Each structure stands twice: as structure tokens, then as C-alpha cells.
PDB file of C-alpha atoms and ligand atoms in Angstrom:
ATOM      1  CA  UNK A   1       0.201  -0.057  -0.241  1.00  0.00           C
ATOM      2  CA  UNK A   2       1.248   3.690  -1.001  1.00  0.00           C
ATOM      3  CA  UNK A   3       0.718   4.921   2.894  1.00  0.00           C
ATOM      4  CA  UNK A   4       3.854   6.620   3.772  1.00  0.00           C
ATOM      5  CA  UNK A   5       6.825   4.280   4.220  1.00  0.00           C
ATOM      6  CA  UNK A   6      10.526   3.791   4.551  1.00  0.00           C
ATOM      7  CA  UNK A   7      13.081   1.659   2.420  1.00  0.00           C
ATOM      8  CA  UNK A   8      15.234   1.465   5.535  1.00  0.00           C
ATOM      9  CA  UNK A   9      13.391   0.563   8.705  1.00  0.00           C
ATOM     10  CA  UNK A  10      16.448   0.393  10.616  1.00  0.00           C
ATOM     11  CA  UNK A  11      17.174   4.074  10.323  1.00  0.00           C
ATOM     12  CA  UNK A  12      14.035   5.112  11.933  1.00  0.00           C
ATOM     13  CA  UNK A  13      13.674   6.308  15.431  1.00  0.00           C
ATOM     14  CA  UNK A  14      12.589   3.378  17.812  1.00  0.00           C
ATOM     15  CA  UNK A  15       9.580   2.797  20.213  1.00  0.00           C
ATOM     16  CA  UNK A  16      11.679   1.245  22.941  1.00  0.00           C
ATOM     17  CA  UNK A  17      10.352  -2.093  24.142  1.00  0.00           C
ATOM     18  CA  UNK A  18       8.598  -1.418  27.605  1.00  0.00           C
ATOM     19  CA  UNK A  19      10.070  -2.916  30.772  1.00  0.00           C
ATOM     20  CA  UNK A  20       8.788  -6.478  31.322  1.00  0.00           C
ATOM     21  CA  UNK A  21       8.965  -6.247  35.108  1.00  0.00           C
ATOM     22  CA  UNK A  22       7.379  -2.848  35.840  1.00  0.00           C
ATOM     23  CA  UNK A  23       4.877  -2.597  32.858  1.00  0.00           C
ATOM     24  CA  UNK A  24       1.346  -3.276  33.156  1.00  0.00           C
ATOM     25  CA  UNK A  25       0.172  -4.525  29.818  1.00  0.00           C
ATOM     26  CA  UNK A  26      -3.293  -3.575  29.063  1.00  0.00           C
ATOM     27  CA  UNK A  27      -5.556  -6.692  28.708  1.00  0.00           C
ATOM     28  CA  UNK A  28      -8.404  -6.807  26.215  1.00  0.00           C
ATOM     29  CA  UNK A  29     -11.996  -6.112  27.446  1.00  0.00           C
ATOM     30  CA  UNK A  30     -13.791  -7.270  24.220  1.00  0.00           C
ATOM     31  CA  UNK A  31     -13.367  -7.652  20.414  1.00  0.00           C
ATOM     32  CA  UNK A  32     -16.164  -6.693  18.299  1.00  0.00           C
ATOM     33  CA  UNK A  33     -16.977  -7.353  14.605  1.00  0.00           C
ATOM     34  CA  UNK A  34     -17.498  -4.368  12.881  1.00  0.00           C
ATOM     35  CA  UNK A  35     -21.043  -4.546  11.212  1.00  0.00           C
ATOM     36  CA  UNK A  36     -21.333  -3.359   7.404  1.00  0.00           C
ATOM     37  CA  UNK A  37     -23.281  -0.089   6.837  1.00  0.00           C
ATOM     38  CA  UNK A  38     -24.012   2.004   3.738  1.00  0.00           C
ATOM     39  CA  UNK A  39     -22.919   5.235   3.814  1.00  0.00           C
ATOM     40  CA  UNK A  40     -23.124   8.439   1.503  1.00  0.00           C
ATOM     41  CA  UNK A  41     -24.271   7.595  -2.229  1.00  0.00           C
ATOM     42  CA  UNK A  42     -24.399   4.026  -1.180  1.00  0.00           C
ATOM     43  CA  UNK A  43     -20.872   2.829  -0.584  1.00  0.00           C
ATOM     44  CA  UNK A  44     -20.077   0.031   1.934  1.00  0.00           C
ATOM     45  CA  UNK A  45     -18.211   0.891   5.211  1.00  0.00           C
ATOM     46  CA  UNK A  46     -17.250  -1.337   8.302  1.00  0.00           C
ATOM     47  CA  UNK A  47     -18.236   0.592  11.491  1.00  0.00           C
ATOM     48  CA  UNK A  48     -16.523  -0.865  14.581  1.00  0.00           C
ATOM     49  CA  UNK A  49     -18.016   1.882  16.433  1.00  0.00           C
ATOM     50  CA  UNK A  50     -20.159   3.527  17.560  1.00  0.00           C
ATOM     51  CA  UNK A  51     -21.818   0.561  19.372  1.00  0.00           C
ATOM     52  CA  UNK A  52     -24.819   0.684  21.935  1.00  0.00           C
ATOM     53  CA  UNK A  53     -22.503   2.315  24.632  1.00  0.00           C
ATOM     54  CA  UNK A  54     -20.958   5.482  23.559  1.00  0.00           C
ATOM     55  CA  UNK A  55     -18.639   5.299  26.543  1.00  0.00           C
ATOM     56  CA  UNK A  56     -16.588   2.629  25.090  1.00  0.00           C
ATOM     57  CA  UNK A  57     -14.749   4.698  22.443  1.00  0.00           C
ATOM     58  CA  UNK A  58     -15.005   8.171  24.229  1.00  0.00           C
ATOM     59  CA  UNK A  59     -13.634  10.872  22.918  1.00  0.00           C
ATOM     60  CA  UNK A  60     -13.990   8.938  19.409  1.00  0.00           C
ATOM     61  CA  UNK A  61     -17.657   8.988  18.035  1.00  0.00           C
ATOM     62  CA  UNK A  62     -17.581   6.902  14.901  1.00  0.00           C
ATOM     63  CA  UNK A  63     -15.035   4.883  12.637  1.00  0.00           C
ATOM     64  CA  UNK A  64     -15.575   4.028   8.894  1.00  0.00           C
ATOM     65  CA  UNK A  65     -13.437   1.550   7.307  1.00  0.00           C
ATOM     66  CA  UNK A  66     -13.884   1.832   3.695  1.00  0.00           C
ATOM     67  CA  UNK A  67     -12.094  -0.966   1.471  1.00  0.00           C
ATOM     68  CA  UNK A  68      -9.623  -2.137   0.747  1.00  0.00           C
ATOM     69  CA  UNK A  69     -11.758  -2.417  -2.477  1.00  0.00           C
ATOM     70  CA  UNK A  70     -10.906  -2.846  -6.349  1.00  0.00           C
ATOM     71  CA  UNK A  71     -13.522  -0.367  -8.014  1.00  0.00           C
ATOM     72  CA  UNK A  72     -14.847  -1.595 -11.376  1.00  0.00           C
ATOM     73  CA  UNK A  73     -15.271   1.522 -14.109  1.00  0.00           C
ATOM     74  CA  UNK A  74     -17.968   3.628 -12.607  1.00  0.00           C
ATOM     75  CA  UNK A  75     -18.597   2.121  -9.363  1.00  0.00           C
ATOM     76  CA  UNK A  76     -16.659   4.376  -6.969  1.00  0.00           C
ATOM     77  CA  UNK A  77     -18.997   6.443  -4.780  1.00  0.00           C
ATOM     78  CA  UNK A  78     -18.555   9.454  -2.324  1.00  0.00           C
ATOM     79  CA  UNK A  79     -20.769  11.241  -0.132  1.00  0.00           C
ATOM     80  CA  UNK A  80     -22.013  14.545  -1.819  1.00  0.00           C
ATOM     81  CA  UNK A  81     -23.047  17.880   0.170  1.00  0.00           C
ATOM     82  CA  UNK A  82     -23.789  17.554   3.864  1.00  0.00           C
ATOM     83  CA  UNK A  83     -23.169  19.453   7.221  1.00  0.00           C
ATOM     84  CA  UNK A  84     -21.378  18.644  10.178  1.00  0.00           C
ATOM     85  CA  UNK A  85     -21.284  20.685  13.539  1.00  0.00           C
ATOM     86  CA  UNK A  86     -19.714  19.669  16.890  1.00  0.00           C
ATOM     87  CA  UNK A  87     -16.795  17.259  16.459  1.00  0.00           C
ATOM     88  CA  UNK A  88     -13.792  16.825  13.878  1.00  0.00           C
ATOM     89  CA  UNK A  89     -13.559  14.286  10.862  1.00  0.00           C
ATOM     90  CA  UNK A  90     -10.120  12.945  10.406  1.00  0.00           C
ATOM     91  CA  UNK A  91      -9.816  11.215   6.835  1.00  0.00           C
ATOM     92  CA  UNK A  92      -6.836   8.993   6.185  1.00  0.00           C
ATOM     93  CA  UNK A  93      -6.354   7.636   2.775  1.00  0.00           C
ATOM     94  CA  UNK A  94      -4.075   4.491   2.385  1.00  0.00           C
ATOM     95  CA  UNK A  95      -4.747   3.811  -1.530  1.00  0.00           C
ATOM     96  CA  UNK A  96      -6.823   6.001  -3.917  1.00  0.00           C
ATOM     97  CA  UNK A  97      -7.655   9.461  -3.492  1.00  0.00           C
ATOM     98  CA  UNK A  98     -10.732  11.402  -2.324  1.00  0.00           C
ATOM     99  CA  UNK A  99     -11.524  14.673  -3.551  1.00  0.00           C
ATOM    100  CA  UNK A 100     -12.989  17.532  -0.886  1.00  0.00           C
ATOM    101  CA  UNK A 101     -14.556  20.693  -1.223  1.00  0.00           C
ATOM    102  CA  UNK A 102     -16.610  22.868   1.585  1.00  0.00           C
ATOM    103  CA  UNK A 103     -18.842  25.828   1.940  1.00  0.00           C
ATOM    104  CA  UNK A 104     -16.073  27.984   2.829  1.00  0.00           C
ATOM    105  CA  UNK A 105     -14.382  27.623  -0.877  1.00  0.00           C
ATOM    106  CA  UNK A 106     -11.777  25.264   0.622  1.00  0.00           C
ATOM    107  CA  UNK A 107     -11.015  21.989  -1.407  1.00  0.00           C
ATOM    108  CA  UNK A 108      -8.146  19.621  -1.425  1.00  0.00           C
ATOM    109  CA  UNK A 109      -7.058  16.211  -2.671  1.00  0.00           C
ATOM    110  CA  UNK A 110      -6.550  13.312  -0.079  1.00  0.00           C
ATOM    111  CA  UNK A 111      -4.461  10.706  -1.309  1.00  0.00           C
ATOM    112  CA  UNK A 112      -1.892   7.627  -0.968  1.00  0.00           C
ATOM    113  CA  UNK A 113      -1.023   8.050   2.945  1.00  0.00           C
ATOM    114  CA  UNK A 114      -2.033  11.843   3.391  1.00  0.00           C
ATOM    115  CA  UNK A 115      -4.409  12.803   6.156  1.00  0.00           C
ATOM    116  CA  UNK A 116      -7.311  15.513   6.420  1.00  0.00           C
ATOM    117  CA  UNK A 117      -8.353  16.876   9.478  1.00  0.00           C
ATOM    118  CA  UNK A 118     -11.345  18.916   9.461  1.00  0.00           C
ATOM    119  CA  UNK A 119     -12.558  20.510  12.693  1.00  0.00           C
ATOM    120  CA  UNK A 120     -16.293  21.061  11.662  1.00  0.00           C
ATOM    121  CA  UNK A 121     -16.956  23.220  15.153  1.00  0.00           C
ATOM    122  CA  UNK A 122     -19.830  25.609  14.857  1.00  0.00           C
ATOM    123  CA  UNK A 123     -20.461  24.088  11.313  1.00  0.00           C
ATOM    124  CA  UNK A 124     -19.646  23.561   7.794  1.00  0.00           C
ATOM    125  CA  UNK A 125     -20.964  21.825   4.710  1.00  0.00           C
ATOM    126  CA  UNK A 126     -18.839  19.765   2.221  1.00  0.00           C
ATOM    127  CA  UNK A 127     -18.490  16.919  -0.077  1.00  0.00           C
ATOM    128  CA  UNK A 128     -16.157  13.783  -0.205  1.00  0.00           C
ATOM    129  CA  UNK A 129     -15.972  12.258  -3.597  1.00  0.00           C
ATOM    130  CA  UNK A 130     -13.593   9.767  -5.554  1.00  0.00           C
ATOM    131  CA  UNK A 131     -11.665  11.318  -7.987  1.00  0.00           C
ATOM    132  CA  UNK A 132     -13.021  11.495 -11.616  1.00  0.00           C
ATOM    133  CA  UNK A 133     -10.266   9.296 -12.633  1.00  0.00           C
ATOM    134  CA  UNK A 134     -11.127   6.752  -9.659  1.00  0.00           C
ATOM    135  CA  UNK A 135     -14.806   6.796 -10.888  1.00  0.00           C
ATOM    136  CA  UNK A 136     -14.001   6.730 -14.672  1.00  0.00           C
ATOM    137  CA  UNK A 137     -11.331   4.082 -14.748  1.00  0.00           C
ATOM    138  CA  UNK A 138     -11.813   2.342 -11.433  1.00  0.00           C
ATOM    139  CA  UNK A 139      -9.193   1.234  -9.205  1.00  0.00           C
ATOM    140  CA  UNK A 140      -7.956   0.250  -5.738  1.00  0.00           C
ATOM    141  CA  UNK A 141      -9.366   2.405  -2.661  1.00  0.00           C
ATOM    142  CA  UNK A 142      -8.645   2.053   1.188  1.00  0.00           C
ATOM    143  CA  UNK A 143      -9.358   4.501   3.590  1.00  0.00           C
ATOM    144  CA  UNK A 144     -10.515   5.300   7.166  1.00  0.00           C
ATOM    145  CA  UNK A 145     -12.571   8.354   8.880  1.00  0.00           C
ATOM    146  CA  UNK A 146     -12.397   8.859  12.302  1.00  0.00           C
ATOM    147  CA  UNK A 147     -14.944  11.225  14.388  1.00  0.00           C
ATOM    148  CA  UNK A 148     -13.408  12.782  17.040  1.00  0.00           C
ATOM    149  CA  UNK A 149     -15.556  14.522  19.356  1.00  0.00           C
ATOM    150  CA  UNK A 150     -15.098  18.135  20.812  1.00  0.00           C
ATOM    151  CA  UNK A 151     -15.978  18.980  24.529  1.00  0.00           C
ATOM    152  CA  UNK A 152     -18.914  21.269  25.203  1.00  0.00           C
ATOM    153  CA  UNK A 153     -16.594  24.485  25.504  1.00  0.00           C
ATOM    154  CA  UNK A 154     -15.449  23.923  21.828  1.00  0.00           C
ATOM    155  CA  UNK A 155     -18.156  22.625  20.031  1.00  0.00           C
ATOM    156  CA  UNK A 156     -18.636  26.255  18.708  1.00  0.00           C
ATOM    157  CA  UNK A 157     -15.144  26.719  17.508  1.00  0.00           C
ATOM    158  CA  UNK A 158     -14.260  27.959  14.031  1.00  0.00           C
ATOM    159  CA  UNK A 159     -13.911  25.377  11.373  1.00  0.00           C
ATOM    160  CA  UNK A 160     -10.182  24.701  10.519  1.00  0.00           C
ATOM    161  CA  UNK A 161      -8.523  22.247   8.309  1.00  0.00           C
ATOM    162  CA  UNK A 162      -5.036  20.577   8.558  1.00  0.00           C
ATOM    163  CA  UNK A 163      -3.643  19.002   5.767  1.00  0.00           C
ATOM    164  CA  UNK A 164      -0.880  16.337   6.806  1.00  0.00           C
ATOM    165  CA  UNK A 165       0.886  15.070   3.538  1.00  0.00           C
ATOM    166  CA  UNK A 166       1.938  11.643   3.410  1.00  0.00           C
ATOM    167  CA  UNK A 167       5.744  12.766   3.835  1.00  0.00           C
ATOM    168  CA  UNK A 168       4.777  14.552   7.263  1.00  0.00           C
ATOM    169  CA  UNK A 169       3.609  11.324   8.856  1.00  0.00           C
ATOM    170  CA  UNK A 170       6.085  10.402  11.473  1.00  0.00           C
ATOM    171  CA  UNK A 171       7.592   7.063  10.926  1.00  0.00           C
ATOM    172  CA  UNK A 172       8.644   5.163  13.768  1.00  0.00           C
ATOM    173  CA  UNK A 173      10.138   1.324  14.310  1.00  0.00           C
ATOM    174  CA  UNK A 174       9.310  -1.099  16.791  1.00  0.00           C
ATOM    175  CA  UNK A 175      12.336  -2.088  19.243  1.00  0.00           C
ATOM    176  CA  UNK A 176      13.304  -4.727  16.854  1.00  0.00           C
ATOM    177  CA  UNK A 177      12.471  -3.218  13.680  1.00  0.00           C
ATOM    178  CA  UNK A 178       9.912  -5.969  12.980  1.00  0.00           C
ATOM    179  CA  UNK A 179       6.814  -3.154  12.626  1.00  0.00           C
ATOM    180  CA  UNK A 180       6.844   0.323  11.275  1.00  0.00           C
ATOM    181  CA  UNK A 181       4.458   2.782  13.075  1.00  0.00           C
ATOM    182  CA  UNK A 182       2.898   5.781  11.295  1.00  0.00           C
ATOM    183  CA  UNK A 183       2.269   8.432  13.724  1.00  0.00           C
ATOM    184  CA  UNK A 184      -0.727  10.731  12.548  1.00  0.00           C
ATOM    185  CA  UNK A 185      -1.379  12.654  15.817  1.00  0.00           C
ATOM    186  CA  UNK A 186      -0.361  12.697  19.347  1.00  0.00           C
ATOM    187  CA  UNK A 187       2.344  11.344  21.323  1.00  0.00           C
ATOM    188  CA  UNK A 188       3.944   7.611  21.171  1.00  0.00           C
ATOM    189  CA  UNK A 189       6.888   6.739  23.550  1.00  0.00           C
ATOM    190  CA  UNK A 190       7.670  10.409  23.425  1.00  0.00           C
ATOM    191  CA  UNK A 191       7.626  10.811  19.685  1.00  0.00           C
ATOM    192  CA  UNK A 192       4.709  13.643  18.689  1.00  0.00           C
ATOM    193  CA  UNK A 193       2.740  13.237  15.465  1.00  0.00           C
ATOM    194  CA  UNK A 194       1.923  16.325  12.979  1.00  0.00           C
ATOM    195  CA  UNK A 195      -1.821  16.443  13.663  1.00  0.00           C
ATOM    196  CA  UNK A 196      -2.765  19.300  16.151  1.00  0.00           C
ATOM    197  CA  UNK A 197      -5.600  17.840  18.164  1.00  0.00           C
ATOM    198  CA  UNK A 198      -8.303  20.063  20.404  1.00  0.00           C
ATOM    199  CA  UNK A 199      -8.998  16.726  22.438  1.00  0.00           C
ATOM    200  CA  UNK A 200      -5.939  14.902  23.392  1.00  0.00           C
ATOM    201  CA  UNK A 201      -5.653  11.724  21.519  1.00  0.00           C
ATOM    202  CA  UNK A 202      -2.920   9.282  19.821  1.00  0.00           C
ATOM    203  CA  UNK A 203      -3.458   8.045  16.398  1.00  0.00           C
ATOM    204  CA  UNK A 204      -1.256   5.772  14.277  1.00  0.00           C
ATOM    205  CA  UNK A 205      -1.197   3.083  11.655  1.00  0.00           C
ATOM    206  CA  UNK A 206       1.116   0.089  12.275  1.00  0.00           C
ATOM    207  CA  UNK A 207       2.360  -2.652   9.901  1.00  0.00           C
ATOM    208  CA  UNK A 208       3.526  -5.626  11.768  1.00  0.00           C
ATOM    209  CA  UNK A 209       5.798  -8.210   9.750  1.00  0.00           C
ATOM    210  CA  UNK A 210       4.868 -11.720  10.231  1.00  0.00           C
ATOM    211  CA  UNK A 211       5.649 -13.286  13.641  1.00  0.00           C
ATOM    212  CA  UNK A 212       6.613  -9.556  14.995  1.00  0.00           C
ATOM    213  CA  UNK A 213       5.240  -7.953  18.041  1.00  0.00           C
ATOM    214  CA  UNK A 214       4.606  -4.182  18.756  1.00  0.00           C
ATOM    215  CA  UNK A 215       4.769  -3.192  22.241  1.00  0.00           C
ATOM    216  CA  UNK A 216       4.189   0.530  22.949  1.00  0.00           C
ATOM    217  CA  UNK A 217       3.691   2.518  26.086  1.00  0.00           C
ATOM    218  CA  UNK A 218       0.413   4.137  25.992  1.00  0.00           C
ATOM    219  CA  UNK A 219      -0.651   7.076  28.025  1.00  0.00           C
ATOM    220  CA  UNK A 220      -2.529   5.774  31.392  1.00  0.00           C
ATOM    221  CA  UNK A 221      -5.286   8.270  31.208  1.00  0.00           C
ATOM    222  CA  UNK A 222      -6.224   7.479  27.435  1.00  0.00           C
ATOM    223  CA  UNK A 223      -8.516   4.591  26.616  1.00  0.00           C
ATOM    224  CA  UNK A 224      -6.867   2.368  24.073  1.00  0.00           C
ATOM    225  CA  UNK A 225      -8.350   0.403  21.070  1.00  0.00           C
ATOM    226  CA  UNK A 226      -6.669  -1.547  17.928  1.00  0.00           C
ATOM    227  CA  UNK A 227      -8.719  -1.869  15.083  1.00  0.00           C
ATOM    228  CA  UNK A 228      -7.599  -4.633  12.169  1.00  0.00           C
ATOM    229  CA  UNK A 229      -7.532  -2.986   8.661  1.00  0.00           C
ATOM    230  CA  UNK A 230      -5.811  -6.258   7.161  1.00  0.00           C
ATOM    231  CA  UNK A 231      -4.326  -9.483   8.261  1.00  0.00           C
ATOM    232  CA  UNK A 232      -4.271 -11.646  11.265  1.00  0.00           C
ATOM    233  CA  UNK A 233      -2.664 -11.371  14.480  1.00  0.00           C
ATOM    234  CA  UNK A 234      -3.330 -11.429  18.331  1.00  0.00           C
ATOM    235  CA  UNK A 235      -3.520  -8.837  20.902  1.00  0.00           C
ATOM    236  CA  UNK A 236      -2.773  -8.328  24.841  1.00  0.00           C
ATOM    237  CA  UNK A 237      -0.532 -10.596  26.790  1.00  0.00           C
ATOM    238  CA  UNK A 238      -3.334 -12.930  26.882  1.00  0.00           C
ATOM    239  CA  UNK A 239      -3.015 -12.937  22.755  1.00  0.00           C
ATOM    240  CA  UNK A 240      -6.398 -12.711  21.902  1.00  0.00           C
ATOM    241  CA  UNK A 241      -6.832 -13.262  18.246  1.00  0.00           C
ATOM    242  CA  UNK A 242      -8.092 -10.637  15.732  1.00  0.00           C
ATOM    243  CA  UNK A 243      -8.354 -10.609  12.103  1.00  0.00           C
ATOM    244  CA  UNK A 244      -9.490  -7.793   9.540  1.00  0.00           C
ATOM    245  CA  UNK A 245     -12.655  -6.040  10.636  1.00  0.00           C
ATOM    246  CA  UNK A 246     -12.219  -6.375  14.121  1.00  0.00           C
ATOM    247  CA  UNK A 247     -11.671  -3.783  16.902  1.00  0.00           C
ATOM    248  CA  UNK A 248     -10.083  -4.944  20.220  1.00  0.00           C
ATOM    249  CA  UNK A 249     -11.013  -2.603  23.361  1.00  0.00           C
ATOM    250  CA  UNK A 250      -8.366  -2.701  25.928  1.00  0.00           C
ATOM    251  CA  UNK A 251      -8.610  -2.098  29.631  1.00  0.00           C
ATOM    252  CA  UNK A 252      -6.342   0.034  32.265  1.00  0.00           C
ATOM    253  CA  UNK A 253      -2.603  -0.221  31.879  1.00  0.00           C
ATOM    254  CA  UNK A 254       0.656   1.464  30.581  1.00  0.00           C
ATOM    255  CA  UNK A 255       1.444  -0.328  27.285  1.00  0.00           C
ATOM    256  CA  UNK A 256      -0.294  -2.117  24.506  1.00  0.00           C
ATOM    257  CA  UNK A 257       0.613  -5.305  22.965  1.00  0.00           C
ATOM    258  CA  UNK A 258      -0.184  -6.205  19.160  1.00  0.00           C
ATOM    259  CA  UNK A 259       1.654  -9.356  17.183  1.00  0.00           C
ATOM    260  CA  UNK A 260       1.264 -10.785  13.814  1.00  0.00           C
ATOM    261  CA  UNK A 261       0.665 -14.475  12.947  1.00  0.00           C
ATOM    262  CA  UNK A 262       3.468 -15.861  10.923  1.00  0.00           C
ATOM    263  CA  UNK A 263       0.535 -16.478   8.032  1.00  0.00           C
ATOM    264  CA  UNK A 264      -0.707 -13.729   6.344  1.00  0.00           C
ATOM    265  CA  UNK A 265      -2.517 -13.200   3.019  1.00  0.00           C
ATOM    266  CA  UNK A 266      -0.931 -12.577  -0.127  1.00  0.00           C
ATOM    267  CA  UNK A 267      -3.109  -9.359  -0.682  1.00  0.00           C
ATOM    268  CA  UNK A 268      -1.629  -7.880   2.502  1.00  0.00           C
ATOM    269  CA  UNK A 269       1.932  -9.309   3.789  1.00  0.00           C
ATOM    270  CA  UNK A 270       1.733  -7.672   7.113  1.00  0.00           C
ATOM    271  CA  UNK A 271      -0.608  -7.163  10.086  1.00  0.00           C
ATOM    272  CA  UNK A 272      -1.882  -3.582   9.332  1.00  0.00           C
ATOM    273  CA  UNK A 273      -3.842  -2.018  12.534  1.00  0.00           C
ATOM    274  CA  UNK A 274      -5.001   1.243  13.589  1.00  0.00           C
ATOM    275  CA  UNK A 275      -3.864   1.918  17.316  1.00  0.00           C
ATOM    276  CA  UNK A 276      -6.071   4.821  18.718  1.00  0.00           C
ATOM    277  CA  UNK A 277      -6.852   6.389  22.155  1.00  0.00           C
ATOM    278  CA  UNK A 278      -7.693   9.466  24.055  1.00  0.00           C
ATOM    279  CA  UNK A 279      -8.408  11.397  26.884  1.00  0.00           C
ATOM    280  CA  UNK A 280     -12.448  10.552  27.151  1.00  0.00           C
ATOM    281  CA  UNK A 281     -14.565  13.770  27.537  1.00  0.00           C
ATOM    282  CA  UNK A 282     -17.271  12.245  29.995  1.00  0.00           C
ATOM    283  CA  UNK A 283     -20.140  14.843  28.518  1.00  0.00           C
ATOM    284  CA  UNK A 284     -23.475  13.966  27.317  1.00  0.00           C
ATOM    285  CA  UNK A 285     -23.500  12.847  23.623  1.00  0.00           C
ATOM    286  CA  UNK A 286     -26.662  13.479  21.349  1.00  0.00           C
ATOM    287  CA  UNK A 287     -25.933  11.984  18.063  1.00  0.00           C
ATOM    288  CA  UNK A 288     -27.933  12.873  14.894  1.00  0.00           C
ATOM    289  CA  UNK A 289     -26.647  11.997  11.734  1.00  0.00           C
ATOM    290  CA  UNK A 290     -23.871  14.790  11.097  1.00  0.00           C
ATOM    291  CA  UNK A 291     -24.330  16.728  14.210  1.00  0.00           C
ATOM    292  CA  UNK A 292     -23.069  15.628  17.520  1.00  0.00           C
ATOM    293  CA  UNK A 293     -24.120  17.996  20.391  1.00  0.00           C
ATOM    294  CA  UNK A 294     -24.651  17.802  24.124  1.00  0.00           C
ATOM    295  CA  UNK A 295     -28.286  18.300  24.194  1.00  0.00           C
ATOM    296  CA  UNK A 296     -31.752  17.513  22.040  1.00  0.00           C
ATOM    297  CA  UNK A 297     -32.244  21.364  21.912  1.00  0.00           C
ATOM    298  CA  UNK A 298     -28.630  21.984  20.388  1.00  0.00           C
ATOM    299  CA  UNK A 299     -29.472  19.182  17.872  1.00  0.00           C
ATOM    300  CA  UNK A 300     -32.697  20.975  16.940  1.00  0.00           C
ATOM    301  CA  UNK A 301     -30.870  24.223  16.532  1.00  0.00           C
ATOM    302  CA  UNK A 302     -28.236  22.451  14.308  1.00  0.00           C
ATOM    303  CA  UNK A 303     -31.024  21.139  12.047  1.00  0.00           C
ATOM    304  CA  UNK A 304     -32.700  24.454  11.924  1.00  0.00           C
ATOM    305  CA  UNK A 305     -29.504  26.462  11.014  1.00  0.00           C
ATOM    306  CA  UNK A 306     -28.603  23.675   8.486  1.00  0.00           C
ATOM    307  CA  UNK A 307     -32.095  24.342   6.763  1.00  0.00           C
ATOM    308  CA  UNK A 308     -31.729  28.102   7.025  1.00  0.00           C
ATOM    309  CA  UNK A 309     -28.295  28.242   5.736  1.00  0.00           C
ATOM    310  CA  UNK A 310     -26.343  29.260   8.612  1.00  0.00           C
ATOM    311  CA  UNK A 311     -24.210  26.261   8.422  1.00  0.00           C
ATOM    312  CA  UNK A 312     -22.881  27.567   4.965  1.00  0.00           C
ATOM    313  CA  UNK A 313     -24.319  26.994   1.388  1.00  0.00           C
ATOM    314  CA  UNK A 314     -23.363  24.830  -1.258  1.00  0.00           C
ATOM    315  CA  UNK A 315     -21.840  26.200  -4.305  1.00  0.00           C
ATOM    316  CA  UNK A 316     -24.997  25.075  -6.506  1.00  0.00           C
ATOM    317  CA  UNK A 317     -27.404  26.300  -3.605  1.00  0.00           C
ATOM    318  CA  UNK A 318     -25.558  29.946  -3.761  1.00  0.00           C
ATOM    319  CA  UNK A 319     -25.924  30.087  -7.611  1.00  0.00           C
ATOM    320  CA  UNK A 320     -29.830  29.267  -7.236  1.00  0.00           C
ATOM    321  CA  UNK A 321     -29.917  32.009  -4.453  1.00  0.00           C
TER     322      UNK A 321
HETATM  323 MN1   MN B 401     -18.572  14.321   6.002  1.00  0.00          MN
END
């Protein structure tokens, strides 16, 4: 996959192996099979959260895993103009590309290992579509979108963007160089990723070679989850088996443990995982489609503001007006 990579893993800064005597590895609380949903114009995603209990993922709201899929010509679909308020969307594309436009006139291409971080805050309209080339010719697509909640005091912040090019992602190696870790945001073992976050989180994509093990310190006050993008492996000191499309939720501790099985599939020679966690916000969450607020009244206000154009106008609507 063309996600950020290196041709010399031994040159990368290492994540030191946690001390086996003093470290409390986080054990696995549950493994969830991500259900399949239809999103946007009707493309399939796997959505490991939200689950019934919104507390499990806090400060995260939603994770959508799109692909890996080999589109036929004419098959690629996206999400046409829609609003957001009250949180941040983090779109990480490993293969293929998404074209983005928004109601402030912003636009950009997210492709091949890049991340777009959009703070919707007080509100914005945008569209997220495959490129013309991907629609016409078909091709490989693999990406994820993570929704990060904002605390009450930041829900009305001005919209902002961070475009994190593939080359800016911080590459790290595990202690024995059996895994490469792409740190997108937050801290990992004292290293800092490029993403600037309102809500403290750590977010990384690791490729773990067959039989290798990634052990990494993880902030005590963060929750911790591992989502499997591809491959087979095991998590936690109890070595609970996990495979593509499964989310492991960890309990308390200082460090996370993920290892790859010896046998992997030819289409993905390594175990590919997202490591994610953050500082729980612990506020009421009212989730209504593209709006995430603290009360039902605030949701009603978001719906009214959207209908009356106060979240912004799409270019087409602006022309008609
Ligand atoms: Mn969106």
C-alpha cells in the first residue's frame, strides 16, 4: 500500500520495548466484529463504533473503514454535500484518493498516505468524492474516517483544516524493527505526530511483519483500541486472536501489545492496524446524523441552522439563490 513508508526501517527512531517487570500491559476487554453499513451515495463501510455504549470509544464517536476495494469503472461512490457540527473528522487515505470541497471555498485532494483533519466546530458543509479518474477508470481504494468529539466548550469553535501530507507522517520502528508505525497525531513513546488535536488523542497506523510484535507505551489516562485493517494477529498479553474488520478494546494499563501471525494473506503481507485512544470527554452525547451535540435542543438548533443556510451554502445553492 502506498501509505507513508521507508526503504530502510533500521534508520527510523525506535519505540523502546516497555520494561517487562514494571509494565502493566493492557488486557483485552472485548473484541467487536465491525458491522457493515451503507454511507453516502451507497458505498459500503465497516463501522466498529459507535456501539450501543457511547462510553467505550469516548473521545471518539465513529470509525468508518472503506475498502480495501478494487472498484470497477463507474462503481466508486462518495458523500455529496452534507453538513457537520460539533466534532472533527479525520480522513486517512492509504490507497486511492478523495476530492474534498467545502462551503468556505476550501478544497483539496487526500491521497496515498495523506490525512485531512477537519474541525467542523460551529458548522460547515462539505462533499467527499472519489476523483474523476477513480470513477471513470476504477481502481484500488482504502481509507478510514475517524470522528473525534469536541468538549462542550469547543463545539462552537471556528472550522479549521490540517492537511497532513504523507511525507509529514512521523515514521517510527518497533524495538526490533519488525513493525513500522506511522504516527498521525498525538504522542507515542515520547515522539510527537504532526496532527494538532483539540481533544488529546494518539492515532497511528502500524504494519507488523509476520511473527513480529509491537509493544508500545500508551498514556495511562487514555482509553485504548486497536482496529485491524488487514491481516491476522493477536492482541494483549493473553494473545486474543484478531483479524480484519475487528476492533479490540483494551482495559487499564501502561502499554499495548499487538503481534502478527506467521501466516498472512498475499494481498496484505503484514498485519495492518490502527492504534487509537484519547482522553475521555465524559459529557452527554446526542448524536443525530452529521451533528453531535450535548443536548436535544442543540441538535434541533443545528437542524434549523442547516435548513436556513446558517451552516453555509453549497456552491449550487449559492448560484440558485
Ligand atoms: Mn462528512
